[in-house]
Coordinates of C-alpha atoms in Angstrom, one line a residue:
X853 CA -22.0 -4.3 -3.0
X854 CA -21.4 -0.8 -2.0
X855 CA -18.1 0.7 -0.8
X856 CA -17.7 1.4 2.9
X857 CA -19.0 5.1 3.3
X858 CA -18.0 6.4 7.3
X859 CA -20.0 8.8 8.9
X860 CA -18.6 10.3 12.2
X861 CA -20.0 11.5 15.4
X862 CA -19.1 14.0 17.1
X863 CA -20.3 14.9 20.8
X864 CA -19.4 14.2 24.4
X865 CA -19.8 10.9 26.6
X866 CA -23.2 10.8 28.5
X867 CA -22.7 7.4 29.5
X868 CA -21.0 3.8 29.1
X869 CA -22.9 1.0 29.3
X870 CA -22.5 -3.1 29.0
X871 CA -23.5 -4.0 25.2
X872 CA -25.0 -7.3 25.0
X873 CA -22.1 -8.9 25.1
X874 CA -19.3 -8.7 27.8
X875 CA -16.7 -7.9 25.3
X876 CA -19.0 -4.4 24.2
X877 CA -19.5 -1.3 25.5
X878 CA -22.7 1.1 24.4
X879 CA -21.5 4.7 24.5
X880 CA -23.9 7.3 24.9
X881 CA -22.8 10.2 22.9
X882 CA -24.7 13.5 23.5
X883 CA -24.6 15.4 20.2
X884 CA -25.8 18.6 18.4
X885 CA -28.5 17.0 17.4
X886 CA -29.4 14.9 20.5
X887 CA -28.2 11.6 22.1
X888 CA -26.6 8.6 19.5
X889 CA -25.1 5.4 20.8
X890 CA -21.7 3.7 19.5
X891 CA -21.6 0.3 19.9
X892 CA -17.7 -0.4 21.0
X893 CA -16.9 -4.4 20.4
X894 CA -13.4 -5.9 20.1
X895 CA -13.4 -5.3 16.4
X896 CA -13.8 -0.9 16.9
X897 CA -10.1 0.1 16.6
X898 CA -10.6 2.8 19.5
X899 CA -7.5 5.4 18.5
X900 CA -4.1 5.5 20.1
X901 CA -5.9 2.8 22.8
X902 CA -7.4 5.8 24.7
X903 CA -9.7 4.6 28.2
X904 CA -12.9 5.9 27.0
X905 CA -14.6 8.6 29.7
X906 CA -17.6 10.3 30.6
X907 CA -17.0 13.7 29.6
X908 CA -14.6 13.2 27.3
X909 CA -14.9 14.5 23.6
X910 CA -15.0 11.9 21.2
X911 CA -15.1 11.3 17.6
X912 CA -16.7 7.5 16.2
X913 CA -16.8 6.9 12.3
X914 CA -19.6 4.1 11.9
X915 CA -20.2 2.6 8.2
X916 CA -23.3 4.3 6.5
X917 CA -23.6 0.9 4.2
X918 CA -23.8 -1.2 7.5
X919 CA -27.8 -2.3 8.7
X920 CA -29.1 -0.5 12.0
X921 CA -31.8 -1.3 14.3
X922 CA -34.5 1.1 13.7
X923 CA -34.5 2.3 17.5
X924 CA -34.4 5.6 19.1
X925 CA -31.7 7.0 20.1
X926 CA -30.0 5.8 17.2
X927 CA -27.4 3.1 17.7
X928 CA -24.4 2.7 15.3
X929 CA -21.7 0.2 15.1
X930 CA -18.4 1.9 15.4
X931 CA -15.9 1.2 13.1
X932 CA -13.3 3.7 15.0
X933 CA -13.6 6.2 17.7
X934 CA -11.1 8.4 19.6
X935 CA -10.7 11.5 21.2
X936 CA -11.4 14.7 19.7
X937 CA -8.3 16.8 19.0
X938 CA -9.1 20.4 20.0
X939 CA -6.7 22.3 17.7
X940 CA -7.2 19.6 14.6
X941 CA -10.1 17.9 12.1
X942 CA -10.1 14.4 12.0
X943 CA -11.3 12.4 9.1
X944 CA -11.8 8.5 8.4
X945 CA -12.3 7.0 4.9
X946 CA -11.1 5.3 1.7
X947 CA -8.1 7.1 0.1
X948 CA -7.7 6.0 -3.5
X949 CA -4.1 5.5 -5.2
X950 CA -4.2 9.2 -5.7
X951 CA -5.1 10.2 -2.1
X952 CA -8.3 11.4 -2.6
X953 CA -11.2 10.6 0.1
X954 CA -14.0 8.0 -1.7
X955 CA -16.5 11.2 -1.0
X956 CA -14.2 13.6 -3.1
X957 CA -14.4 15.7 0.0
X958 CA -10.2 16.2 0.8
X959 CA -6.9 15.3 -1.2
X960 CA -3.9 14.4 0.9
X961 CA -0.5 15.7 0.3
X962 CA 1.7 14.2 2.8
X963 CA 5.2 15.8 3.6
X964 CA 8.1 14.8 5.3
X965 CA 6.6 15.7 8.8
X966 CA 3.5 13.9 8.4
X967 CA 3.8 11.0 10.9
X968 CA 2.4 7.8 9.1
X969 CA 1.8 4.9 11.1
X970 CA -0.4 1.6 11.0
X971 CA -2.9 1.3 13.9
X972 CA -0.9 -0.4 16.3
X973 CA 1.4 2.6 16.2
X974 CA 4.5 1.2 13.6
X975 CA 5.7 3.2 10.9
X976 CA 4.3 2.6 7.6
X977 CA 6.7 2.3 4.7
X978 CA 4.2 1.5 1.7
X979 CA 2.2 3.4 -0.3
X980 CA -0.7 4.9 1.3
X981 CA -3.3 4.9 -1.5
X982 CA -6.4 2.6 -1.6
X983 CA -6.2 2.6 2.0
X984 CA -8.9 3.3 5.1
X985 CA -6.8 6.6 6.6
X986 CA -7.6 8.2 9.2
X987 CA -6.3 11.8 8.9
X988 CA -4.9 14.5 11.4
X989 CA -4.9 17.8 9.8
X990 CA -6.1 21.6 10.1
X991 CA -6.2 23.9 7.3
X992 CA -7.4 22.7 3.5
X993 CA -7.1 24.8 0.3
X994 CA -10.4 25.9 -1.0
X995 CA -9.8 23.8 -4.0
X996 CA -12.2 21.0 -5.4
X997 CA -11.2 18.9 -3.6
X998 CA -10.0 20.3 -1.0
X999 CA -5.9 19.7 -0.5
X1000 CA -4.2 19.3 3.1
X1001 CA -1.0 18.3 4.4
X1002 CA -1.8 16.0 7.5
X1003 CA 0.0 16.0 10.6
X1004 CA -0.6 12.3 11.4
X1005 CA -2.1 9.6 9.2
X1006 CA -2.9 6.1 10.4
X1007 CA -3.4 3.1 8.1
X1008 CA -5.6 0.7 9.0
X1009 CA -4.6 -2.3 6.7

């Protein structure tokens, strides 16, 4: 079985629709490359709890590994979806036990200002390696990988 790989999406609400259950939401995202829809259920962790908007830019990580309906426009799952900062990158994926991402694509090095929480907004006293993150952060070294000091990092356990 392969390891969860999460692919965001980023663009602007077009629209937000009933899914096909009451408990989901399809949200139209209108991208770079055209119009993709999240499907929003009870399980999405939807960040920091945010009412989701037309017209409001948005970020949605779905799992690459998961099946799709071969439909146009596409139409992913969302595993997590928030707003998108305008001053900040945000990332979503697997950090192993030495804080690297499970694409070798960013390193983290936490510091004492980096606000760890879990996703229902406690602070997180563990370790944070082998952990789904998703990381807050601006500038990266031009290292392989790439190193950054996050603002904000959220566990989801």
């Amino acid at each position: 079985m392969a390891s969860p790989a999460f692919l965001p999406v980023y663009g602007i609400i077009q629209g937000i629709e009933r899914g096909g259950q009451c408990c989901e939401q399809r949200v139209s995202i209108q991208t770079q490359n055209g119009i993709v829809n999240l499907m929003v259920s009870p399980e999405t962790y939807v960040i920091d709890n945010v009412r989701l908007r037309i017209g409001m830019s948005v970020v949605g990580f779905y799992d690459a590994n998961a099946p799709v309906p071969l439909i146009f426009p596409p139409q992913f799952r969302a595993v997590v979806i928030g707003r998108q900062p305008s001053r900040e990158n945000i990332t979503f994926d697997y950090f192993n036990r030495n804080l690297v991402s499970s694409n070798n694509s960013l390193k983290l090095n936490p510091s004492r200002s980096t606000q760890i929480l879990t996703f229902n907004g406690q602070s997180f006293q563990c370790r944070l390696g082998n952990q789904n993150l998703i990381v807050y952060y601006t500038n990266t070294t031009r290292s392989i990988p790439p190193q950054t000091t996050p603002s904000r990092i959220i566990v989801l356990c």
